[in-house]
Short mmCIF file of C-alpha atoms in Angstrom, two decimals:
data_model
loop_
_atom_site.label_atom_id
_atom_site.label_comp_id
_atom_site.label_asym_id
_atom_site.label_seq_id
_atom_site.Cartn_x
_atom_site.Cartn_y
_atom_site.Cartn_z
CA UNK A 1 138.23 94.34 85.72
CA UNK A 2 138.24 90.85 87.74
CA UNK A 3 137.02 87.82 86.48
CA UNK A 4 133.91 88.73 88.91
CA UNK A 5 132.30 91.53 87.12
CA UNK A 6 133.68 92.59 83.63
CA UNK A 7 131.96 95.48 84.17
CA UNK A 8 134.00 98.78 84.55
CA UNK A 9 133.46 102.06 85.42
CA UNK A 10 129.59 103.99 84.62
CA UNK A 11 128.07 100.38 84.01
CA UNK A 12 129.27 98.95 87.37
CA UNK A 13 128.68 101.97 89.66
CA UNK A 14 124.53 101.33 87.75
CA UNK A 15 124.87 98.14 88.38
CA UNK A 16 126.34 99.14 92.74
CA UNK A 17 123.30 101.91 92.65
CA UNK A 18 120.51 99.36 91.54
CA UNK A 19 121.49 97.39 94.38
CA UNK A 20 120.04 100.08 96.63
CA UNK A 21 116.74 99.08 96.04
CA UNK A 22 114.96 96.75 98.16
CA UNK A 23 114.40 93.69 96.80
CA UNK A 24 117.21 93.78 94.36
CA UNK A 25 120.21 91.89 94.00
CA UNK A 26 123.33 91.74 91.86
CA UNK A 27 121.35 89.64 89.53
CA UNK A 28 118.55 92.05 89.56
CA UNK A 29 120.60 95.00 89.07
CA UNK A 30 122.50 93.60 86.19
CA UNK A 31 119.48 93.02 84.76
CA UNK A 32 117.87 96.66 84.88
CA UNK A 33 121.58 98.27 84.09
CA UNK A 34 121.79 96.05 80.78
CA UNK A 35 117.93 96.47 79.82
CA UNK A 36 118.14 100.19 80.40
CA UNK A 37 121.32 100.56 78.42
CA UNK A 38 120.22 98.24 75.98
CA UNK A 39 116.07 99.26 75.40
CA UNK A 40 115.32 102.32 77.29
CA UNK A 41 117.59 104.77 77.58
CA UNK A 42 115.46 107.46 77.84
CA UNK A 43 113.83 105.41 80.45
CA UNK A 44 117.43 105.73 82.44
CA UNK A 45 117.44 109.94 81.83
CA UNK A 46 113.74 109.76 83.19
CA UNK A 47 114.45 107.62 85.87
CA UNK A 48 117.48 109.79 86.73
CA UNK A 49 115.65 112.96 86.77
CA UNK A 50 112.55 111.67 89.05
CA UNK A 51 115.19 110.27 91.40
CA UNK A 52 116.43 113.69 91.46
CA UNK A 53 113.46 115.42 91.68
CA UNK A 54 112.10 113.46 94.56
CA UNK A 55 114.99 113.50 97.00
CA UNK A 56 115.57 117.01 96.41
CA UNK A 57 111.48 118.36 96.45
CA UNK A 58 109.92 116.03 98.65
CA UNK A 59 109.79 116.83 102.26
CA UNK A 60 106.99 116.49 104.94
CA UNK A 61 104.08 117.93 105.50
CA UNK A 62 104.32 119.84 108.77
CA UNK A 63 101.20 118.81 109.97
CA UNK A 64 100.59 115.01 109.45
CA UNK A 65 104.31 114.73 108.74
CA UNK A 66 103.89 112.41 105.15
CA UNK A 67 106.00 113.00 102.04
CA UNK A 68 104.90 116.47 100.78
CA UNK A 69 106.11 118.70 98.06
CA UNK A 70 104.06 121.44 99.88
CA UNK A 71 104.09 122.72 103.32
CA UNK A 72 100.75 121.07 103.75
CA UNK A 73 99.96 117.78 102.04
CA UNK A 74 96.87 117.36 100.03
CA UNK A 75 95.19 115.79 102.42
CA UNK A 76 96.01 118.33 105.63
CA UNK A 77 95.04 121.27 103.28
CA UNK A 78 91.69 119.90 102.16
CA UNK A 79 89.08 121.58 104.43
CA UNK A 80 86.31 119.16 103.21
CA UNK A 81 87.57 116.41 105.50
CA UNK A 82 86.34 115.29 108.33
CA UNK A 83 88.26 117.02 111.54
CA UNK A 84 87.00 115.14 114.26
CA UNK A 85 88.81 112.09 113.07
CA UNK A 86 92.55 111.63 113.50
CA UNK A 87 94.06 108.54 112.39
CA UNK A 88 97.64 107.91 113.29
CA UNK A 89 100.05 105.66 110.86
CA UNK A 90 103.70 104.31 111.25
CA UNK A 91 105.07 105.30 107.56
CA UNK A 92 103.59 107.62 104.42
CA UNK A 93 103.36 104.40 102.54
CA UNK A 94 100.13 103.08 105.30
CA UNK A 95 98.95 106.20 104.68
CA UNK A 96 98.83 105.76 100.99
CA UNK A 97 97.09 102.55 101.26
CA UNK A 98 94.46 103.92 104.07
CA UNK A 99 93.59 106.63 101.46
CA UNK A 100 93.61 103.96 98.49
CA UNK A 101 90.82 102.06 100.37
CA UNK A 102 88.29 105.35 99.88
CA UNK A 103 86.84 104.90 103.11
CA UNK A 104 88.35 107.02 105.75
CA UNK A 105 87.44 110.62 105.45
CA UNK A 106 89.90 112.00 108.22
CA UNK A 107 93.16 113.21 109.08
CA UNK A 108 96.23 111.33 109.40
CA UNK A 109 99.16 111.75 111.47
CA UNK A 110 102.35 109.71 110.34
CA UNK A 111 104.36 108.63 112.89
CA UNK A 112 107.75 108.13 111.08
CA UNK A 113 108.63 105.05 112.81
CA UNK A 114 107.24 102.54 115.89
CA UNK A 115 108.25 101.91 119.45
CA UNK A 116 110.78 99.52 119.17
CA UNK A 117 112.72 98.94 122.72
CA UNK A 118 115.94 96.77 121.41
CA UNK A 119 116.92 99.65 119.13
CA UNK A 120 116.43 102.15 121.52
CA UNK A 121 113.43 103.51 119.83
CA UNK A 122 110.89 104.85 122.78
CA UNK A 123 107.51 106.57 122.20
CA UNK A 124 109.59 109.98 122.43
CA UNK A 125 111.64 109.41 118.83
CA UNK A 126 107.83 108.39 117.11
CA UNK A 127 106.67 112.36 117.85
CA UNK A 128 104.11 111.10 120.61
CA UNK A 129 104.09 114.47 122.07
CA UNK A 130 103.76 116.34 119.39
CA UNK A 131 100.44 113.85 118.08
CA UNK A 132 99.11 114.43 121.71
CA UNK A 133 99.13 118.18 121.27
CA UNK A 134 97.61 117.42 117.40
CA UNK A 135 94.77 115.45 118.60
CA UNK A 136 94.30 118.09 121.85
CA UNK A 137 93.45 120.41 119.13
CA UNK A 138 89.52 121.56 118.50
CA UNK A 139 87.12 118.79 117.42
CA UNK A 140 89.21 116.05 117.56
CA UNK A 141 87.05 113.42 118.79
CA UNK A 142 88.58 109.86 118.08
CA UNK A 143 92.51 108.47 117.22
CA UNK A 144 92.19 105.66 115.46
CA UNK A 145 95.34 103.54 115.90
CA UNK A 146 96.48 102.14 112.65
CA UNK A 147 100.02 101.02 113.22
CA UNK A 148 100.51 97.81 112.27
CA UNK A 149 99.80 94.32 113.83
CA UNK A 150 103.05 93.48 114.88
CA UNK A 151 104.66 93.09 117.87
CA UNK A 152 106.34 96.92 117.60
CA UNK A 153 103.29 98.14 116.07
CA UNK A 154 101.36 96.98 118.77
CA UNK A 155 103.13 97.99 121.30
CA UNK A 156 103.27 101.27 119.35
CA UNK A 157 99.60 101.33 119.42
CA UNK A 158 99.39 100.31 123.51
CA UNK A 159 101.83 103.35 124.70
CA UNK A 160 99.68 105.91 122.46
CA UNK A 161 97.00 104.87 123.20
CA UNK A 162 97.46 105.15 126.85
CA UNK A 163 98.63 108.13 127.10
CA UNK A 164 95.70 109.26 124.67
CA UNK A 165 92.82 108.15 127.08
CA UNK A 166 94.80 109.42 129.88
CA UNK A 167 94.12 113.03 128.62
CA UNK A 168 90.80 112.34 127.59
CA UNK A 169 90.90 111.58 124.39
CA UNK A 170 89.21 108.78 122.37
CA UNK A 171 91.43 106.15 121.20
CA UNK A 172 90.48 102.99 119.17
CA UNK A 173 92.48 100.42 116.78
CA UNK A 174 91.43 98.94 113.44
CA UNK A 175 89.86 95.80 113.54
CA UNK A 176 91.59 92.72 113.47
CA UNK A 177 90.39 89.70 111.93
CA UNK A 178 90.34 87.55 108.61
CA UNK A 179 91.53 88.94 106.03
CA UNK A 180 88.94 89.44 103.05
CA UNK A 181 89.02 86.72 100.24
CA UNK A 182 90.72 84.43 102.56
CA UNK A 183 89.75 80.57 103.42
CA UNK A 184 89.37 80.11 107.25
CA UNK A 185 91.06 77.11 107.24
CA UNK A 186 94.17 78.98 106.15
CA UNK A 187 94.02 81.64 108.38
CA UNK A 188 96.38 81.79 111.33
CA UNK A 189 94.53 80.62 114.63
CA UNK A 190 95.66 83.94 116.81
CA UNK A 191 93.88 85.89 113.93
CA UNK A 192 90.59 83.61 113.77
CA UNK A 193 90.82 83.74 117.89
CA UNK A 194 91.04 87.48 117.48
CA UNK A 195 87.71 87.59 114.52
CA UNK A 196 86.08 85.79 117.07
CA UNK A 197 86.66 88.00 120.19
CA UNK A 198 86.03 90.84 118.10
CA UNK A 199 82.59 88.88 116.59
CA UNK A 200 80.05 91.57 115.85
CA UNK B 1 94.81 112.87 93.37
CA UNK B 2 92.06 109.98 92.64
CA UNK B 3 91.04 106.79 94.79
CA UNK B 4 93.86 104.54 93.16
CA UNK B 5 96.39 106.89 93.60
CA UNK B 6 96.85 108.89 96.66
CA UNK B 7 100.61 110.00 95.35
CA UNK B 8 100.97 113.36 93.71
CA UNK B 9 103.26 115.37 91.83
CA UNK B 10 107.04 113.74 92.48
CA UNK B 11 106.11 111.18 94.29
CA UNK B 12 104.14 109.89 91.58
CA UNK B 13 106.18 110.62 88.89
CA UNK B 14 108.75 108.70 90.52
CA UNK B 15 106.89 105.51 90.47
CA UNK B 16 105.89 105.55 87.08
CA UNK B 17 109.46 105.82 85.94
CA UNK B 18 110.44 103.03 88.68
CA UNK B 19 107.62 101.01 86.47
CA UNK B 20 110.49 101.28 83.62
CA UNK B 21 112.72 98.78 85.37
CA UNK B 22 112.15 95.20 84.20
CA UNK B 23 110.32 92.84 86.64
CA UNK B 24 109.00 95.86 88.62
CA UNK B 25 105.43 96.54 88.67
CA UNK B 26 103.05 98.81 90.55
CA UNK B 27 103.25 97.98 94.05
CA UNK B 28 107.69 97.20 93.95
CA UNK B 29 107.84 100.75 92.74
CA UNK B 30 105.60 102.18 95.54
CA UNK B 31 107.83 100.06 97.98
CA UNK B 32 111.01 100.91 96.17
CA UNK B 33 110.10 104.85 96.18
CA UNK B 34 108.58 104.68 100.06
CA UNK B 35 111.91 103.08 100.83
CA UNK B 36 114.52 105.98 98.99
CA UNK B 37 112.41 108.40 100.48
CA UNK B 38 112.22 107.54 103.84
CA UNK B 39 115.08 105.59 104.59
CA UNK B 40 117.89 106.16 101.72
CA UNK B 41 117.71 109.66 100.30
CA UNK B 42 121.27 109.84 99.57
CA UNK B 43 120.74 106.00 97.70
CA UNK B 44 118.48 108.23 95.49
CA UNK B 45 120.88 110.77 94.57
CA UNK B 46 123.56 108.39 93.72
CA UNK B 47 120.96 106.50 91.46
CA UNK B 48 120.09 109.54 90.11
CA UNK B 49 123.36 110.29 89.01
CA UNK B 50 124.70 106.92 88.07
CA UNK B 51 121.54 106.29 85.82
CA UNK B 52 122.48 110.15 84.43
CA UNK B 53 126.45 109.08 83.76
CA UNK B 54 125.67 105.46 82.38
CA UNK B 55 122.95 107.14 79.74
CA UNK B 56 125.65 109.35 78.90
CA UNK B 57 128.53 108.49 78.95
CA UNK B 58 128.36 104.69 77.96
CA UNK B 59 128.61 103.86 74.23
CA UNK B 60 129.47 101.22 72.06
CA UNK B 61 133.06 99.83 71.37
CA UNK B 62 133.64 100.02 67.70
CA UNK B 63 135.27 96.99 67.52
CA UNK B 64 132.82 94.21 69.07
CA UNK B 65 130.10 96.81 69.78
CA UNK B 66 130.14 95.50 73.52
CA UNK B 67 128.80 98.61 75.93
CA UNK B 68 131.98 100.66 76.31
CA UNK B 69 132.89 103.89 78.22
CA UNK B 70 135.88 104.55 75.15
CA UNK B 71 136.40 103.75 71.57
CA UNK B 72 137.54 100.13 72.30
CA UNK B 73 136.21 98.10 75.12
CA UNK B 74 138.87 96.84 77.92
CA UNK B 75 138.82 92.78 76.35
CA UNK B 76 139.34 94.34 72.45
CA UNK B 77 141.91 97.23 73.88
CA UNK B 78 143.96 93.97 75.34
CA UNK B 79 146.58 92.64 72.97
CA UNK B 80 146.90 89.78 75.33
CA UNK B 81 143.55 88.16 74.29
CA UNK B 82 143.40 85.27 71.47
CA UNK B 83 143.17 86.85 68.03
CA UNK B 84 142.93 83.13 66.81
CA UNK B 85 139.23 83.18 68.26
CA UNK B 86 135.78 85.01 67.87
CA UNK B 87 132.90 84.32 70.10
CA UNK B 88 130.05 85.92 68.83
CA UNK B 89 127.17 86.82 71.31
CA UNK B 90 123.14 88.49 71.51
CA UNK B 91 124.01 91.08 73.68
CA UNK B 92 126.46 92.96 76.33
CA UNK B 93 124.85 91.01 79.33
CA UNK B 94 126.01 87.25 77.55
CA UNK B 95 129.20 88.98 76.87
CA UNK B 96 129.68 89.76 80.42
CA UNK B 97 128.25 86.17 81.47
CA UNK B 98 130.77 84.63 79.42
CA UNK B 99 133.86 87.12 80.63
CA UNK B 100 132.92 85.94 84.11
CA UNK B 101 133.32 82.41 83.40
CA UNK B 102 137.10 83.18 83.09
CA UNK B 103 137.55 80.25 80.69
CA UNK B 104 137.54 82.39 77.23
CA UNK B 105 140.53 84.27 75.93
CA UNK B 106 139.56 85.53 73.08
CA UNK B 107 137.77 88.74 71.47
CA UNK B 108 134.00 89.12 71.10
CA UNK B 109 131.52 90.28 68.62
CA UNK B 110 128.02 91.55 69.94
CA UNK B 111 125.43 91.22 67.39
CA UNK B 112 122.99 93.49 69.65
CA UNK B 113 119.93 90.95 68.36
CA UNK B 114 119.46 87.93 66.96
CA UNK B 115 117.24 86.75 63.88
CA UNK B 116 113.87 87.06 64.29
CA UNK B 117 111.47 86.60 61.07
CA UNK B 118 108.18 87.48 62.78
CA UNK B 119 109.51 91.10 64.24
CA UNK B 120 111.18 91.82 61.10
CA UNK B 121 114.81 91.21 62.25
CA UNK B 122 117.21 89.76 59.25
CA UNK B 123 120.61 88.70 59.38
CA UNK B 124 121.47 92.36 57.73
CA UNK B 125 120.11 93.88 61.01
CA UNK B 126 122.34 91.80 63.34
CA UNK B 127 125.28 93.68 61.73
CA UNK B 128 126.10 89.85 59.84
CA UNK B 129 128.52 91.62 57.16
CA UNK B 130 130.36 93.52 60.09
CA UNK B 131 130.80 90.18 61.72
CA UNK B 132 132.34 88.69 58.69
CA UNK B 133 134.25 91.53 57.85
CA UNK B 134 135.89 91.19 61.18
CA UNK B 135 136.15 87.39 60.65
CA UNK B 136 137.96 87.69 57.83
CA UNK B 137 140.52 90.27 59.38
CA UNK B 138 143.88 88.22 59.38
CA UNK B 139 144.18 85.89 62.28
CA UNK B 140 140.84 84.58 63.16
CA UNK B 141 140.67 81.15 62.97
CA UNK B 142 137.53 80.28 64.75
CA UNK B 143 134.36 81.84 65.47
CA UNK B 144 132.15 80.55 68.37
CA UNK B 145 128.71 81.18 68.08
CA UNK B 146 127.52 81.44 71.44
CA UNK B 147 123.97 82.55 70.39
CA UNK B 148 121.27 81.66 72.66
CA UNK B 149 119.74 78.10 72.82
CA UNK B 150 115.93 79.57 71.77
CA UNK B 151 114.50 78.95 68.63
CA UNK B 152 115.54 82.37 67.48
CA UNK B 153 119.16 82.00 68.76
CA UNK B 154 119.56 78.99 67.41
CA UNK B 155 118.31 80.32 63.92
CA UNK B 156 120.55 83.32 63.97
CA UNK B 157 123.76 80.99 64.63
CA UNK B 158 122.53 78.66 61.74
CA UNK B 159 122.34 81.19 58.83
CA UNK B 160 125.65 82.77 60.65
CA UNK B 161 127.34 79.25 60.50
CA UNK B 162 126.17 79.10 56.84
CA UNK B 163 127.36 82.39 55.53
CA UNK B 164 130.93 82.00 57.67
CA UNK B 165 131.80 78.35 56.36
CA UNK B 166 130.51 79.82 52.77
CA UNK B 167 133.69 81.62 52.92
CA UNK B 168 135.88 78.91 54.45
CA UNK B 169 135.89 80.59 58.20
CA UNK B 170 135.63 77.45 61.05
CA UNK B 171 132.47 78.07 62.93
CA UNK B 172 131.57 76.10 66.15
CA UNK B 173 128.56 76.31 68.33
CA UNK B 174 128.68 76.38 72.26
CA UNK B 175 127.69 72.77 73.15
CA UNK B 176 124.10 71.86 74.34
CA UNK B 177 123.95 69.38 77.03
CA UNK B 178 123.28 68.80 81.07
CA UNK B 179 123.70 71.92 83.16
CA UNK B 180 126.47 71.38 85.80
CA UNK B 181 124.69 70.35 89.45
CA UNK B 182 121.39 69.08 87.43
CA UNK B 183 119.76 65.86 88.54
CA UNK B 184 119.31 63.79 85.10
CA UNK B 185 115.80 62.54 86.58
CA UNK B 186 114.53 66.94 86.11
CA UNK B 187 116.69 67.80 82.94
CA UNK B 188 114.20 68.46 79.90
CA UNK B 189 114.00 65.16 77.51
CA UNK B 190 115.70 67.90 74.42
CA UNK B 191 118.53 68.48 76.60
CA UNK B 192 119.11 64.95 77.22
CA UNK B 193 118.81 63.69 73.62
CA UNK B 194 121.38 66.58 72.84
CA UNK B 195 123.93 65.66 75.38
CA UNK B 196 123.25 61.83 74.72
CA UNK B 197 124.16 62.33 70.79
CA UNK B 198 127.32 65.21 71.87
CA UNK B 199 128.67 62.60 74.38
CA UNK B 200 132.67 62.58 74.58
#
């Protein structure tokens, strides 16, 4: 016990775990370690139990490669979508919020990651041949790029698709442009120069 | 698996208990469960298990009813402390505030509340006889009341004053005044007319 933390023992190592999240500091943790203790234990055993749950059940679907609890995810085992539309993402979470939107009837294919030179990450470690020989499969017809508008993302979303249109295969990006709900004259000028490129 | 929610089994269930944590809505537990998953599996596990031990094996020390892994916290268990004074506190979390200040060496008291007439809450469910049973014990010569400075924690130290001084126990209250490193110009016009009238 130092005049630091007068915690000891189960509360601190809470307290050291919390800290794991993102987004949450010392003050943070101390916060959900004393609230939990304090007002929702059973919250804690839940909490406990869906941790362990998760990191022991949830894998990836071999096909589109997202969090899964099944070989196949729901969305790779559901033969009402639409087949000739692949649409590749960096992490499980884009894909979540792609299917959240309710507008894309397609597949996905999840990267795992983005080309990202200065760690060493090429378009080899992000499974680019293995989404080549994906979207070479029967009735394929388009990739839509949906990796995200930064520089990595973007450069993610140059190599692929490259070496997509070099085989034949359709590749486009999402749109960029302002964002909906948003004033123009708060919008950054390299995305109001890009909505007006992209004019329509 | 509907529109809002493209998470299933696990996955899902693992947010929803993330939403127990205080300050974390919807979209920190997606991030928070995204990020275990993909990037910290072995974080999760060690949550899992620390939220497990600390719901289990953390009580309550007998003695000031601080969160304790044994009968007697470490600061009652330590014959080293100041049996002269009692600083009696809301809950674990101010006890642990106050420990880290390194500037108290006495014993505590954890009232695990504080008086609130609308909920219900009395001065018999704030364990008030256990505190002046314990006030009494031989020794104590003081009791802080280190309640905090809301309307309800300022009502649960005055019928606590009251009932301690009714049988001839000193009982002093934290002083209210200017938080250390505040401009005077920002400092609420309560706080000011507080310190002004406890100036030294």
């Amino acid at each position: 016990m130092t005049a630091s933390s007068p915690e000891a023992g189960a509360l601190e190592a809470l307290i050291e775990a919390l800290k794991r999240l993102p987004g949450v500091g010392q003050k943070s943790a101390q916060r959900m370690a004393y609230h939990l203790l304090q007002h929702d234990r059973d919250g804690a055993r839940l909490m406990a139990e869906a941790l362990r749950a998760a990191a022991e059940g949830i894998g990836h679907c071999e096909r589109c490669h997202t969090f899964s609890e099944s070989a196949l995810c729901p969305v790779c085992a559901d033969p009402e979508r639409d087949a000739r539309q692949l649409c590749v993402v960096e992490t499980p979470a884009d894909q979540a919020a792609l299917e959240r939107t309710n507008s894309y009837r397609g597949y996905y294919f999840v990267l795992l990651g983005r080309v990202s030179p200065l760690d060493g990450v090429g378009v080899q470690q992000i499974g680019a041949a293995e989404l080549l020989a994906r979207a070479s499969e029967g009735g394929v017809e388009e990739v839509i790029l949906a990796s995200s508008f930064t520089a990595e993302g973007e450069a993610t979303a140059h190599v692929l698709a490259e070496a997509l249109r070099s085989r034949g295969i359709r590749a486009t990006r999402l749109a960029r442009g302002v964002p909906v709900g948003s004033e123009l004259e708060y919008v950054d000028l390299g995305t109001i120069a890009h909505a007006l490129v992209d004019r329509r």
